[in-house]
Structure formats: C-alpha cells, structure tokens
Amino acid sequence: ETGVTQTPRHLVMGMTNKKSLKCEQHLGHNAMYWYKQSAKKPLELMFVYNFKEQTENNSVPSRFSPECPNSSHLFLHLHTLQPEDSALYLCASSQGIQETQYFGPGTRLLVL
Amino acid sequence: GIQVEQSPPDLILQEGANSTLRCNFSDSVNNLQWFHQNPWGQLINLFYIPSGTKQNGRLSATTVATERYSLLYISSSQTTDSGVYFCAVCQGGSEKLVFGKGTKLTVNP
C-alpha cells in the first residue's frame, strides 16, 4: 500500500533537538494515527485523530506533540526526547474509526 | 485492558510448506485485523475479519468471535512471506487497536 507516506524515513537527533515527523495520506481517509514500535514490544498506539480532532491520547509524554492541520496530514513534533524514545514511528490512516488501517513505511528515530 | 496473545512466537518453514498462526484475545471484540510487517518495517493489512472466514490468494483467515480466537493460514509459503505477522483487535466503544506481539515467520528456500 503506497497511499500513506512518511518523512523523513530515518532521523538521528540529540536530546536537546527539536524535530518533526510528517505523515501524508492520499486515500481520502478521515482518521489518522501515530504508533510507536520499540524493539521487542508490541505496537503502541500514541494518538488518534478523527476528522482533524484528537480523540485519543494514550498517556503519551508531553515531549511528543501531535498536529493535524487537515484530514490528509499529520505531524508529530518532538522535543527534548530521551534515548528510550528511539523506535520506529508509524503513521496509519483509515476511512473511519475501527475500519481497516493502512500504514506508512515509518520513521526510524535514534535519540543520542 | 484486552489482552492479545499470538502463537507461535517464531516459525521457520521450508518454501512450499503450509502454516497456521493463532491469535487469542481475552474479551469480545468488534474489530480484528491481521497485518504483515516485512523486514524493512512496512506493515501491510492482510484481513479485516471480526468474524467469519476470508481468503485472499494463498492466505486465508478465520475468526471465531464467540471463542475469542482467530487463525491465519498460509499455504505454499514463499520466501517473500517472511516477516512478522500481527493480530490486532479493538473493542466496541474504543478507538484503540491493540496489537499482539506477533509471530516471526522465516521461510527458507
């Protein structure tokens, strides 16, 4: 599925940096999601947006800040991250909540 | 919260073999999806199957909601089937898809 794109694909950042991850879906979907995948852990849902409104925040630390300017774009703003935040960050979209989810290729983040 | 258990955690097959992957969940669900994650990290949705049976080529899936399990069948496996297979479920009234830990499949030529 190539309908969901993510940039950058790889990111190395220091703990004092500020960076942003971008996700764009070309499927006309109304819901978008951020997931975190750490080594040897199940995928963890971070945020859910439905019709540009945040409907789920899964107890994510405030150093992760999502933004959804429209139904096609989703950002994850990162600041003062910790080394344990190193992971694969995946974006997904679906037509509606609880419908089939389509994932982007992910951003591999390394925090030094 | 709901628990999702997948078995086996690891599976090694020779090309051409068949396999069955299992997903058990601890409570009733109204959404169950199977995904394949390739070695480069890309997750592909295989099935949306809260109940019943579906088939797509060499893959098929069955969910028995009343007994809280789902099965993914892979027939005539190919090396490109290698990767991790995830089961994910969502309960009624929730927007949160809960993933299992996955089954890592390796298909050798």
PDB file of C-alpha atoms in Angstrom:
ATOM      1  CA  GLU A   1       0.000   0.000   0.000  1.00  0.00           C
ATOM      2  CA  THR A   2       1.649   3.260  -1.082  1.00  0.00           C
ATOM      3  CA  GLY A   3      -1.187   5.554  -0.062  1.00  0.00           C
ATOM      4  CA  VAL A   4       0.477   6.707   3.160  1.00  0.00           C
ATOM      5  CA  THR A   5       3.850   8.430   3.056  1.00  0.00           C
ATOM      6  CA  GLN A   6       6.140   9.418   5.905  1.00  0.00           C
ATOM      7  CA  THR A   7       9.156  11.700   6.048  1.00  0.00           C
ATOM      8  CA  PRO A   8      11.897  11.509   6.987  1.00  0.00           C
ATOM      9  CA  ARG A   9      12.498   7.771   6.782  1.00  0.00           C
ATOM     10  CA  HIS A  10      15.454   7.977   9.182  1.00  0.00           C
ATOM     11  CA  LEU A  11      16.260  10.561  11.841  1.00  0.00           C
ATOM     12  CA  VAL A  12      19.080  10.942  14.334  1.00  0.00           C
ATOM     13  CA  MET A  13      18.670  13.643  16.932  1.00  0.00           C
ATOM     14  CA  GLY A  14      20.217  14.783  20.161  1.00  0.00           C
ATOM     15  CA  MET A  15      18.221  15.117  23.352  1.00  0.00           C
ATOM     16  CA  THR A  16      18.099  18.901  23.049  1.00  0.00           C
ATOM     17  CA  ASN A  17      16.950  18.997  19.429  1.00  0.00           C
ATOM     18  CA  LYS A  18      13.500  19.771  18.091  1.00  0.00           C
ATOM     19  CA  LYS A  19      12.320  17.875  15.041  1.00  0.00           C
ATOM     20  CA  SER A  20       9.058  16.968  13.341  1.00  0.00           C
ATOM     21  CA  LEU A  21       7.805  13.821  11.658  1.00  0.00           C
ATOM     22  CA  LYS A  22       5.386  14.198   8.765  1.00  0.00           C
ATOM     23  CA  CYS A  23       2.699  11.848   7.521  1.00  0.00           C
ATOM     24  CA  GLU A  24       0.512  12.301   4.465  1.00  0.00           C
ATOM     25  CA  GLN A  25      -2.281  10.052   3.258  1.00  0.00           C
ATOM     26  CA  HIS A  26      -3.617  10.066  -0.293  1.00  0.00           C
ATOM     27  CA  LEU A  27      -6.564   7.762   0.362  1.00  0.00           C
ATOM     28  CA  GLY A  28      -9.269  10.257   1.302  1.00  0.00           C
ATOM     29  CA  HIS A  29      -9.466   8.823   4.802  1.00  0.00           C
ATOM     30  CA  ASN A  30     -10.886  10.642   7.799  1.00  0.00           C
ATOM     31  CA  ALA A  31      -8.895   9.055  10.628  1.00  0.00           C
ATOM     32  CA  MET A  32      -5.148   9.127  11.188  1.00  0.00           C
ATOM     33  CA  TYR A  33      -2.962   7.512  13.841  1.00  0.00           C
ATOM     34  CA  TRP A  34       0.536   7.613  15.301  1.00  0.00           C
ATOM     35  CA  TYR A  35       2.070   4.379  16.616  1.00  0.00           C
ATOM     36  CA  LYS A  36       5.382   3.635  18.305  1.00  0.00           C
ATOM     37  CA  GLN A  37       7.181   0.329  17.739  1.00  0.00           C
ATOM     38  CA  SER A  38      10.090  -0.377  20.073  1.00  0.00           C
ATOM     39  CA  ALA A  39      12.314  -3.419  19.938  1.00  0.00           C
ATOM     40  CA  LYS A  40      10.652  -6.480  21.429  1.00  0.00           C
ATOM     41  CA  LYS A  41       7.433  -4.598  22.280  1.00  0.00           C
ATOM     42  CA  PRO A  42       4.013  -4.654  20.635  1.00  0.00           C
ATOM     43  CA  LEU A  43       2.985  -1.680  18.565  1.00  0.00           C
ATOM     44  CA  GLU A  44       1.682   1.030  20.871  1.00  0.00           C
ATOM     45  CA  LEU A  45      -0.987   3.477  19.809  1.00  0.00           C
ATOM     46  CA  MET A  46       0.022   7.053  20.629  1.00  0.00           C
ATOM     47  CA  PHE A  47      -2.597   9.355  19.131  1.00  0.00           C
ATOM     48  CA  VAL A  48      -5.813   9.160  17.113  1.00  0.00           C
ATOM     49  CA  TYR A  49      -7.295  11.946  15.014  1.00  0.00           C
ATOM     50  CA  ASN A  50     -10.763  11.680  13.524  1.00  0.00           C
ATOM     51  CA  PHE A  51     -11.890  14.462  11.184  1.00  0.00           C
ATOM     52  CA  LYS A  52      -8.880  16.516  12.375  1.00  0.00           C
ATOM     53  CA  GLU A  53      -9.917  16.256  16.019  1.00  0.00           C
ATOM     54  CA  GLN A  54      -7.756  14.389  18.507  1.00  0.00           C
ATOM     55  CA  THR A  55      -9.866  11.650  20.009  1.00  0.00           C
ATOM     56  CA  GLU A  56      -7.241   9.520  21.748  1.00  0.00           C
ATOM     57  CA  ASN A  57      -4.074  10.306  23.649  1.00  0.00           C
ATOM     58  CA  ASN A  58      -2.697   7.085  25.015  1.00  0.00           C
ATOM     59  CA  SER A  59      -0.869   8.619  28.000  1.00  0.00           C
ATOM     60  CA  VAL A  60       1.928   9.891  25.791  1.00  0.00           C
ATOM     61  CA  PRO A  61       4.569  12.187  27.391  1.00  0.00           C
ATOM     62  CA  SER A  62       4.254  15.863  26.500  1.00  0.00           C
ATOM     63  CA  ARG A  63       7.611  15.815  24.698  1.00  0.00           C
ATOM     64  CA  PHE A  64       5.579  14.299  21.840  1.00  0.00           C
ATOM     65  CA  SER A  65       3.159  16.823  20.377  1.00  0.00           C
ATOM     66  CA  PRO A  66       0.830  15.880  17.504  1.00  0.00           C
ATOM     67  CA  GLU A  67      -0.696  18.244  14.983  1.00  0.00           C
ATOM     68  CA  CYS A  68      -3.366  17.547  12.379  1.00  0.00           C
ATOM     69  CA  PRO A  69      -3.939  20.601  10.163  1.00  0.00           C
ATOM     70  CA  ASN A  70      -6.273  18.718   7.816  1.00  0.00           C
ATOM     71  CA  SER A  71      -7.536  15.197   7.178  1.00  0.00           C
ATOM     72  CA  SER A  72      -4.604  14.379   4.882  1.00  0.00           C
ATOM     73  CA  HIS A  73      -1.686  15.500   7.012  1.00  0.00           C
ATOM     74  CA  LEU A  74      -0.444  14.511  10.445  1.00  0.00           C
ATOM     75  CA  PHE A  75       2.668  15.720  12.225  1.00  0.00           C
ATOM     76  CA  LEU A  76       4.493  14.570  15.330  1.00  0.00           C
ATOM     77  CA  HIS A  77       6.606  17.299  16.886  1.00  0.00           C
ATOM     78  CA  LEU A  78       9.490  16.068  19.011  1.00  0.00           C
ATOM     79  CA  HIS A  79      11.436  17.993  21.649  1.00  0.00           C
ATOM     80  CA  THR A  80      13.810  17.075  24.473  1.00  0.00           C
ATOM     81  CA  LEU A  81      13.499  13.390  23.730  1.00  0.00           C
ATOM     82  CA  GLN A  82      15.188  10.626  25.722  1.00  0.00           C
ATOM     83  CA  PRO A  83      17.286   7.736  24.371  1.00  0.00           C
ATOM     84  CA  GLU A  84      14.442   5.333  25.257  1.00  0.00           C
ATOM     85  CA  ASP A  85      12.285   7.172  22.703  1.00  0.00           C
ATOM     86  CA  SER A  86      14.372   5.613  19.940  1.00  0.00           C
ATOM     87  CA  ALA A  87      11.956   3.491  17.927  1.00  0.00           C
ATOM     88  CA  LEU A  88      10.106   3.081  14.647  1.00  0.00           C
ATOM     89  CA  TYR A  89       7.272   5.617  14.457  1.00  0.00           C
ATOM     90  CA  LEU A  90       4.436   4.529  12.214  1.00  0.00           C
ATOM     91  CA  CYS A  91       1.573   6.552  10.823  1.00  0.00           C
ATOM     92  CA  ALA A  92      -1.662   4.952   9.682  1.00  0.00           C
ATOM     93  CA  SER A  93      -4.999   6.037   8.274  1.00  0.00           C
ATOM     94  CA  SER A  94      -8.458   4.563   7.888  1.00  0.00           C
ATOM     95  CA  GLN A  95     -11.703   5.631   6.303  1.00  0.00           C
ATOM     96  CA  GLY A  96     -13.379   5.664   9.676  1.00  0.00           C
ATOM     97  CA  ILE A  97     -12.509   4.717  13.201  1.00  0.00           C
ATOM     98  CA  GLN A  98     -12.369   0.923  13.619  1.00  0.00           C
ATOM     99  CA  GLU A  99     -12.037   0.335   9.893  1.00  0.00           C
ATOM    100  CA  THR A 100      -9.111  -1.180   8.008  1.00  0.00           C
ATOM    101  CA  GLN A 101      -5.907   0.694   8.782  1.00  0.00           C
ATOM    102  CA  TYR A 102      -3.237   1.419   6.179  1.00  0.00           C
ATOM    103  CA  PHE A 103       0.289   2.111   7.369  1.00  0.00           C
ATOM    104  CA  GLY A 104       3.098   4.270   6.107  1.00  0.00           C
ATOM    105  CA  PRO A 105       6.694   2.971   5.871  1.00  0.00           C
ATOM    106  CA  GLY A 106       7.667   4.512   9.206  1.00  0.00           C
ATOM    107  CA  THR A 107      10.400   6.804  10.506  1.00  0.00           C
ATOM    108  CA  ARG A 108      13.310   5.136  12.306  1.00  0.00           C
ATOM    109  CA  LEU A 109      14.299   7.508  15.087  1.00  0.00           C
ATOM    110  CA  LEU A 110      17.531   7.350  17.047  1.00  0.00           C
ATOM    111  CA  VAL A 111      17.936   9.673  20.021  1.00  0.00           C
ATOM    112  CA  LEU A 112      21.517  10.142  21.179  1.00  0.00           C
TER     113      LEU A 112
ATOM    114  CA  GLY B   1      -7.434  -3.796  29.055  1.00  0.00           C
ATOM    115  CA  ILE B   2      -7.870  -6.508  26.477  1.00  0.00           C
ATOM    116  CA  GLN B   3      -5.020  -8.991  26.056  1.00  0.00           C
ATOM    117  CA  VAL B   4      -3.895 -10.348  22.689  1.00  0.00           C
ATOM    118  CA  GLU B   5      -1.714 -13.427  22.530  1.00  0.00           C
ATOM    119  CA  GLN B   6      -0.189 -14.793  19.347  1.00  0.00           C
ATOM    120  CA  SER B   7       1.379 -18.176  18.784  1.00  0.00           C
ATOM    121  CA  PRO B   8       3.854 -19.413  17.941  1.00  0.00           C
ATOM    122  CA  PRO B   9       6.267 -16.517  18.568  1.00  0.00           C
ATOM    123  CA  ASP B  10       8.662 -17.865  15.946  1.00  0.00           C
ATOM    124  CA  LEU B  11       8.141 -20.168  12.996  1.00  0.00           C
ATOM    125  CA  ILE B  12      10.643 -21.464  10.451  1.00  0.00           C
ATOM    126  CA  LEU B  13       9.398 -23.151   7.278  1.00  0.00           C
ATOM    127  CA  GLN B  14      10.746 -24.537   4.064  1.00  0.00           C
ATOM    128  CA  GLU B  15       9.386 -22.963   0.913  1.00  0.00           C
ATOM    129  CA  GLY B  16       6.180 -24.676  -0.141  1.00  0.00           C
ATOM    130  CA  ALA B  17       5.068 -25.633   3.354  1.00  0.00           C
ATOM    131  CA  ASN B  18       1.755 -24.634   4.921  1.00  0.00           C
ATOM    132  CA  SER B  19       1.317 -22.953   8.300  1.00  0.00           C
ATOM    133  CA  THR B  20      -1.294 -21.780  10.779  1.00  0.00           C
ATOM    134  CA  LEU B  21      -0.848 -18.756  13.028  1.00  0.00           C
ATOM    135  CA  ARG B  22      -3.115 -18.225  16.007  1.00  0.00           C
ATOM    136  CA  CYS B  23      -4.421 -15.148  17.805  1.00  0.00           C
ATOM    137  CA  ASN B  24      -6.276 -15.399  21.117  1.00  0.00           C
ATOM    138  CA  PHE B  25      -7.953 -12.426  22.744  1.00  0.00           C
ATOM    139  CA  SER B  26      -9.305 -12.024  26.232  1.00  0.00           C
ATOM    140  CA  ASP B  27     -12.593 -10.221  25.637  1.00  0.00           C
ATOM    141  CA  SER B  28     -15.212  -9.669  22.958  1.00  0.00           C
ATOM    142  CA  VAL B  29     -14.153  -7.540  20.019  1.00  0.00           C
ATOM    143  CA  ASN B  30     -15.854  -5.895  17.080  1.00  0.00           C
ATOM    144  CA  ASN B  31     -12.719  -5.349  15.016  1.00  0.00           C
ATOM    145  CA  LEU B  32      -9.882  -7.758  14.247  1.00  0.00           C
ATOM    146  CA  GLN B  33      -7.167  -7.154  11.686  1.00  0.00           C
ATOM    147  CA  TRP B  34      -4.187  -9.190  10.524  1.00  0.00           C
ATOM    148  CA  PHE B  35      -1.041  -7.429   9.329  1.00  0.00           C
ATOM    149  CA  HIS B  36       2.249  -8.498   7.773  1.00  0.00           C
ATOM    150  CA  GLN B  37       5.370  -6.467   8.561  1.00  0.00           C
ATOM    151  CA  ASN B  38       8.169  -7.056   6.056  1.00  0.00           C
ATOM    152  CA  PRO B  39      11.854  -6.987   7.034  1.00  0.00           C
ATOM    153  CA  TRP B  40      12.021  -3.280   6.142  1.00  0.00           C
ATOM    154  CA  GLY B  41       9.280  -2.369   8.601  1.00  0.00           C
ATOM    155  CA  GLN B  42       6.360  -1.812   6.226  1.00  0.00           C
ATOM    156  CA  LEU B  43       3.054  -3.018   7.666  1.00  0.00           C
ATOM    157  CA  ILE B  44       0.524  -4.336   5.175  1.00  0.00           C
ATOM    158  CA  ASN B  45      -3.057  -5.028   6.094  1.00  0.00           C
ATOM    159  CA  LEU B  46      -3.992  -8.600   5.181  1.00  0.00           C
ATOM    160  CA  PHE B  47      -7.509  -9.019   6.516  1.00  0.00           C
ATOM    161  CA  TYR B  48     -10.212  -7.120   8.329  1.00  0.00           C
ATOM    162  CA  ILE B  49     -12.053 -10.030   9.891  1.00  0.00           C
ATOM    163  CA  PRO B  50     -14.066  -9.530  13.110  1.00  0.00           C
ATOM    164  CA  SER B  51     -15.854 -12.800  12.349  1.00  0.00           C
ATOM    165  CA  GLY B  52     -16.158 -15.463   9.680  1.00  0.00           C
ATOM    166  CA  THR B  53     -13.710 -16.583   7.009  1.00  0.00           C
ATOM    167  CA  LYS B  54     -11.965 -14.717   4.225  1.00  0.00           C
ATOM    168  CA  GLN B  55      -9.491 -15.765   1.575  1.00  0.00           C
ATOM    169  CA  ASN B  56      -7.007 -13.822  -0.494  1.00  0.00           C
ATOM    170  CA  GLY B  57      -4.824 -15.949  -2.743  1.00  0.00           C
ATOM    171  CA  ARG B  58      -2.619 -18.221  -0.645  1.00  0.00           C
ATOM    172  CA  LEU B  59      -3.764 -16.570   2.569  1.00  0.00           C
ATOM    173  CA  SER B  60      -6.969 -17.141   4.444  1.00  0.00           C
ATOM    174  CA  ALA B  61      -8.231 -16.195   7.881  1.00  0.00           C
ATOM    175  CA  THR B  62     -10.945 -17.382  10.194  1.00  0.00           C
ATOM    176  CA  THR B  63     -12.237 -15.624  13.302  1.00  0.00           C
ATOM    177  CA  VAL B  64     -14.462 -17.406  15.816  1.00  0.00           C
ATOM    178  CA  ALA B  65     -15.589 -14.426  17.854  1.00  0.00           C
ATOM    179  CA  THR B  66     -17.607 -16.448  20.363  1.00  0.00           C
ATOM    180  CA  GLU B  67     -14.489 -18.459  21.266  1.00  0.00           C
ATOM    181  CA  ARG B  68     -12.168 -15.436  21.099  1.00  0.00           C
ATOM    182  CA  TYR B  69      -9.611 -16.574  18.578  1.00  0.00           C
ATOM    183  CA  SER B  70      -8.554 -16.044  15.004  1.00  0.00           C
ATOM    184  CA  LEU B  71      -6.400 -18.146  12.698  1.00  0.00           C
ATOM    185  CA  LEU B  72      -4.286 -17.085   9.735  1.00  0.00           C
ATOM    186  CA  TYR B  73      -3.466 -19.796   7.196  1.00  0.00           C
ATOM    187  CA  ILE B  74      -0.560 -19.514   4.801  1.00  0.00           C
ATOM    188  CA  SER B  75      -0.396 -22.144   2.074  1.00  0.00           C
ATOM    189  CA  SER B  76       2.504 -22.954  -0.245  1.00  0.00           C
ATOM    190  CA  SER B  77       4.708 -20.476   1.586  1.00  0.00           C
ATOM    191  CA  GLN B  78       7.252 -18.366  -0.314  1.00  0.00           C
ATOM    192  CA  THR B  79      10.386 -16.594   0.864  1.00  0.00           C
ATOM    193  CA  THR B  80       8.577 -13.281   0.408  1.00  0.00           C
ATOM    194  CA  ASP B  81       6.141 -14.360   3.131  1.00  0.00           C
ATOM    195  CA  SER B  82       8.924 -13.893   5.687  1.00  0.00           C
ATOM    196  CA  GLY B  83       8.383 -11.197   8.279  1.00  0.00           C
ATOM    197  CA  VAL B  84       6.258 -10.641  11.332  1.00  0.00           C
ATOM    198  CA  TYR B  85       2.526 -11.279  11.369  1.00  0.00           C
ATOM    199  CA  PHE B  86       0.472  -9.210  13.782  1.00  0.00           C
ATOM    200  CA  CYS B  87      -3.053  -9.636  15.005  1.00  0.00           C
ATOM    201  CA  ALA B  88      -4.795  -6.503  16.326  1.00  0.00           C
ATOM    202  CA  VAL B  89      -8.184  -6.111  17.961  1.00  0.00           C
ATOM    203  CA  CYS B  90     -10.490  -3.334  19.018  1.00  0.00           C
ATOM    204  CA  GLN B  91     -13.370  -3.480  21.445  1.00  0.00           C
ATOM    205  CA  GLY B  92     -16.736  -1.838  20.984  1.00  0.00           C
ATOM    206  CA  GLY B  93     -16.733   1.788  22.070  1.00  0.00           C
ATOM    207  CA  SER B  94     -12.952   2.022  21.812  1.00  0.00           C
ATOM    208  CA  GLU B  95     -10.837   3.660  19.134  1.00  0.00           C
ATOM    209  CA  LYS B  96      -7.715   1.832  20.254  1.00  0.00           C
ATOM    210  CA  LEU B  97      -6.401  -1.040  18.151  1.00  0.00           C
ATOM    211  CA  VAL B  98      -4.448  -3.354  20.468  1.00  0.00           C
ATOM    212  CA  PHE B  99      -1.688  -5.384  18.846  1.00  0.00           C
ATOM    213  CA  GLY B 100      -0.276  -8.754  19.810  1.00  0.00           C
ATOM    214  CA  LYS B 101       3.473  -9.339  19.970  1.00  0.00           C
ATOM    215  CA  GLY B 102       3.450 -11.012  16.582  1.00  0.00           C
ATOM    216  CA  THR B 103       4.651 -14.260  15.011  1.00  0.00           C
ATOM    217  CA  LYS B 104       8.017 -14.026  13.285  1.00  0.00           C
ATOM    218  CA  LEU B 105       7.943 -16.204  10.176  1.00  0.00           C
ATOM    219  CA  THR B 106      11.058 -17.221   8.291  1.00  0.00           C
ATOM    220  CA  VAL B 107      10.619 -19.084   5.001  1.00  0.00           C
ATOM    221  CA  ASN B 108      13.805 -20.685   3.736  1.00  0.00           C
ATOM    222  CA  PRO B 109      14.406 -21.504   0.054  1.00  0.00           C
TER     223      PRO B 109
END
